[in-house]
Coordinates of C-alpha atoms in Angstrom, one line a residue:
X1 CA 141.8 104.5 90.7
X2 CA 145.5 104.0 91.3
X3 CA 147.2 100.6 90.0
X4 CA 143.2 99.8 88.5
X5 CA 143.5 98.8 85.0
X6 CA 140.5 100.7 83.3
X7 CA 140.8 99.0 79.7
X8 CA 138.0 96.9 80.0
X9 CA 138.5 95.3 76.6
X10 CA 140.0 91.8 77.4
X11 CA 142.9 90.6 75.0
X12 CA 140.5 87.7 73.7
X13 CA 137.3 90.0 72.6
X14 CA 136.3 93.6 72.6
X15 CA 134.6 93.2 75.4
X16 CA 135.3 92.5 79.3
X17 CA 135.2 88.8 81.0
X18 CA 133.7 87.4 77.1
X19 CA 136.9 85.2 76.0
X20 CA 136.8 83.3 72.4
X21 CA 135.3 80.1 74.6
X22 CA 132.2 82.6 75.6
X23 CA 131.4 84.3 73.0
X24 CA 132.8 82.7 69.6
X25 CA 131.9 85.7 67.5
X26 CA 133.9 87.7 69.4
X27 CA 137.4 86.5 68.3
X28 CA 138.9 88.1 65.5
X29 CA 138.4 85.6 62.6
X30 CA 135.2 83.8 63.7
X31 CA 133.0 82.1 61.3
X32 CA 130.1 83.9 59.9
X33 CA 127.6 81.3 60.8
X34 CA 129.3 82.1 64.6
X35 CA 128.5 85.9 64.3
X36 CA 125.0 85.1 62.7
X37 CA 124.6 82.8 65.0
X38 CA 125.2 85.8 67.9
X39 CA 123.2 88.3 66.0
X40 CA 120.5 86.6 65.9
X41 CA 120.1 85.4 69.7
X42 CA 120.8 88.9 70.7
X43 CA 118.1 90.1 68.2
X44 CA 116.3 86.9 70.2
X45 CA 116.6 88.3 73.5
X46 CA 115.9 92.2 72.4
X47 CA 112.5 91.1 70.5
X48 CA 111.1 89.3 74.1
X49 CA 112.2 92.0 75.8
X50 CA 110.3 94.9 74.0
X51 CA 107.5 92.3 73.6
X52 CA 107.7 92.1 77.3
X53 CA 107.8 95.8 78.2
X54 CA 105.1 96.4 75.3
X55 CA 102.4 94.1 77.3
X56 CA 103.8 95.9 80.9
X57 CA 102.8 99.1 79.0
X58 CA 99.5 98.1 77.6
X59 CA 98.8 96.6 80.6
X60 CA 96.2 93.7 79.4
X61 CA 96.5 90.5 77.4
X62 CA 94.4 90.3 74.1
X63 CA 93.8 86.9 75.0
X64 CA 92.3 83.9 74.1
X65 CA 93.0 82.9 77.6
X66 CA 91.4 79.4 78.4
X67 CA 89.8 79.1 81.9
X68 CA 87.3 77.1 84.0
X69 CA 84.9 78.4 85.8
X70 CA 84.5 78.1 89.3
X71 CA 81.7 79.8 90.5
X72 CA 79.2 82.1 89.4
X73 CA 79.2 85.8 91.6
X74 CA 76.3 87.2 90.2
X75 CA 75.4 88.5 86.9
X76 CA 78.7 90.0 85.5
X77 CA 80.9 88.3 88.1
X78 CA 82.6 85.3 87.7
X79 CA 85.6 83.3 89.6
X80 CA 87.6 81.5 87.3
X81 CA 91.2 79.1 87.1
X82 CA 92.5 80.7 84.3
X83 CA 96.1 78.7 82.5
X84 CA 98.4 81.1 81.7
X85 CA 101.5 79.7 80.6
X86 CA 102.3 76.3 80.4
X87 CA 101.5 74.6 83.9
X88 CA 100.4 77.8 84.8
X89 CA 97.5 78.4 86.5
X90 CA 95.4 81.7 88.6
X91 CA 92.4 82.3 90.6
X92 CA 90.8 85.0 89.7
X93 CA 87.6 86.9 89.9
X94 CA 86.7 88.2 86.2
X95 CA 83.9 91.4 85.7
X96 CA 82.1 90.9 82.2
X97 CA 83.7 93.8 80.0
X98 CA 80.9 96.0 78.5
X99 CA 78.3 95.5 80.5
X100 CA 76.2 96.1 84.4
X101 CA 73.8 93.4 85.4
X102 CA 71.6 94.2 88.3
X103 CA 73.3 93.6 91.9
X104 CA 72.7 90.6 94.6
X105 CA 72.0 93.4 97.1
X106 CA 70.4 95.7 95.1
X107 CA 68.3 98.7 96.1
X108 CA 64.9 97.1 95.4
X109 CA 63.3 94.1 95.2
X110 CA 63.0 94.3 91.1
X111 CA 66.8 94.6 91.0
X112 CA 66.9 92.0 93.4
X113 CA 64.7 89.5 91.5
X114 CA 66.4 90.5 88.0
X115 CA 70.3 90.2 90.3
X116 CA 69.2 86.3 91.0
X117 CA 67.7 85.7 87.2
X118 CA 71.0 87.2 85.4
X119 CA 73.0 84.6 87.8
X120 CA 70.8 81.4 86.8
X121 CA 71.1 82.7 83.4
X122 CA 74.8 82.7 83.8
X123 CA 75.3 79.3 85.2
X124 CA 73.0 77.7 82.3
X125 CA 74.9 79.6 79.7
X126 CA 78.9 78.2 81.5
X127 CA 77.4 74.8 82.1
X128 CA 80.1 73.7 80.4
X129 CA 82.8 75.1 82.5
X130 CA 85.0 76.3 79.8
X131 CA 85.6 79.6 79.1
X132 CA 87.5 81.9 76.8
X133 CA 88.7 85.6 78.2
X134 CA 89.2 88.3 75.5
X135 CA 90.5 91.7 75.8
X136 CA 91.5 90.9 79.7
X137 CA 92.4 94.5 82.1
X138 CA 92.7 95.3 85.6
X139 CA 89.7 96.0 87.0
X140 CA 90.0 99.5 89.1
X141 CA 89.2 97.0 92.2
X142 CA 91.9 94.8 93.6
X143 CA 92.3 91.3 93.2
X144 CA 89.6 91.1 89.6
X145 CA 89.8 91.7 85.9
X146 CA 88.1 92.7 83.5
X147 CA 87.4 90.4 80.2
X148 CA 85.4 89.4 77.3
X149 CA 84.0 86.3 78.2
X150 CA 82.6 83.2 75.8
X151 CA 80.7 80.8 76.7
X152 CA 81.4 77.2 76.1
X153 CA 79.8 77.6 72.4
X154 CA 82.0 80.7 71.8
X155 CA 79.5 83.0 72.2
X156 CA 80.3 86.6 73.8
X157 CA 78.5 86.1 77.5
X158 CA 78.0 90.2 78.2
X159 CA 75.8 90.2 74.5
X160 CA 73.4 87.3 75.6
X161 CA 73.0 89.0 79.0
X162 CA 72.0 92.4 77.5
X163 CA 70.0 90.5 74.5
X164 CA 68.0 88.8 77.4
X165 CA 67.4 92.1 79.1
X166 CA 69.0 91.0 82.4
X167 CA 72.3 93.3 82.0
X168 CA 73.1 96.8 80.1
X169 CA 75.7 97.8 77.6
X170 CA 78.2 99.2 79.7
X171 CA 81.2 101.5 78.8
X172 CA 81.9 103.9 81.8
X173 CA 80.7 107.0 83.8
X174 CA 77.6 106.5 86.1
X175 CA 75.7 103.3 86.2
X176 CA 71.9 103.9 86.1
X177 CA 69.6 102.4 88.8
X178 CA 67.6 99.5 88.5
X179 CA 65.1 100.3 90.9
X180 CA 63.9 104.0 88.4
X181 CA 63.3 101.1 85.9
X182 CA 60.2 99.2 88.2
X183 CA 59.1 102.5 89.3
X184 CA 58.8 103.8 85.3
X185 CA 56.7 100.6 84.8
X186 CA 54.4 100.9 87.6

């Protein structure tokens, strides 16, 4: 550290490399509207910044997110080209938050036939194209979300599912099989 000047205060401001032609506020004298004018962009820059770290934590986006759907996966899956920021757009898979429809490949031929109704019922109720995501999370698979999802008319897609009787309110643990249902009937 010999001959290294370590005042880092530069003879212009108080604080290094930020002359008066930087950083107007710094210079003794400035204007008020000059160190308002400072204060405020740094209060600027710290408010993104937690706003930015806040969302990192949360980890989701409370949404209205606009999208338009691509395809239809099956009954709580949908693919979607979701604009998120100004000419912004992702492909993304998105799992209907809050509910279980009955699976493409399912166990039986019941959950089977009920897998390819709750589809059709899906691609009458997005004819449209446009959605609306809600409440959007990483899904615990790679590569999809999770998400409220309304229909072109703004209606919440998981409620008209379950209200048809081709899905189940969904909110974690085990999912119950599809197949015990037919078999109960029979």
């Amino acid at each position: 550290m010999h001959g290294v000047n370590t005042d880092f205060r530069s003879r212009e401001g108080a604080h290094p490399g930020i002359g008066p032609d930087v950083c107007p506020g710094a210079r003794r004298g400035a204007s008020a509207r000059g160190r308002l004018a400072l204060g405020l962009g740094f209060l600027l820059i710290v408010g993104v910044a937690a706003a930015l770290g806040a969302a990192r934590g949360a980890d989701g986006v409370p949404g209205p997110v606009s999208a338009r759907v691509i395809n239809v996966i099956d009954g709580d899956t949908i693919l979607v080209r979701a604009r998120i920021w100004i000419g912004q757009e992702v492909k993304t898979r998105v799992r209907l938050d809050g509910v279980d429809a009955p699976e493409l490949r399912g166990a039986c031929a019941h959950e089977r036939g009920l897998a390819i109704d709750a589809r059709n019922f899906v691609v009458a109720a997005l004819a449209g194209g446009s959605v609306r995501l809600r409440d959007i999370r990483r899904g615990k698979y790679g590569g999809r979300v999770l998400a409220r999802v309304a229909t072109p008319e703004g209606e919440d897609l998981g409620a008209l599912l379950v209200a048809a009787g081709l899905a189940r309110a969904y909110h974690g643990g085990r999912r119950g099989g599809w197949c015990d249902e037919a078999a109960a009937r029979s």
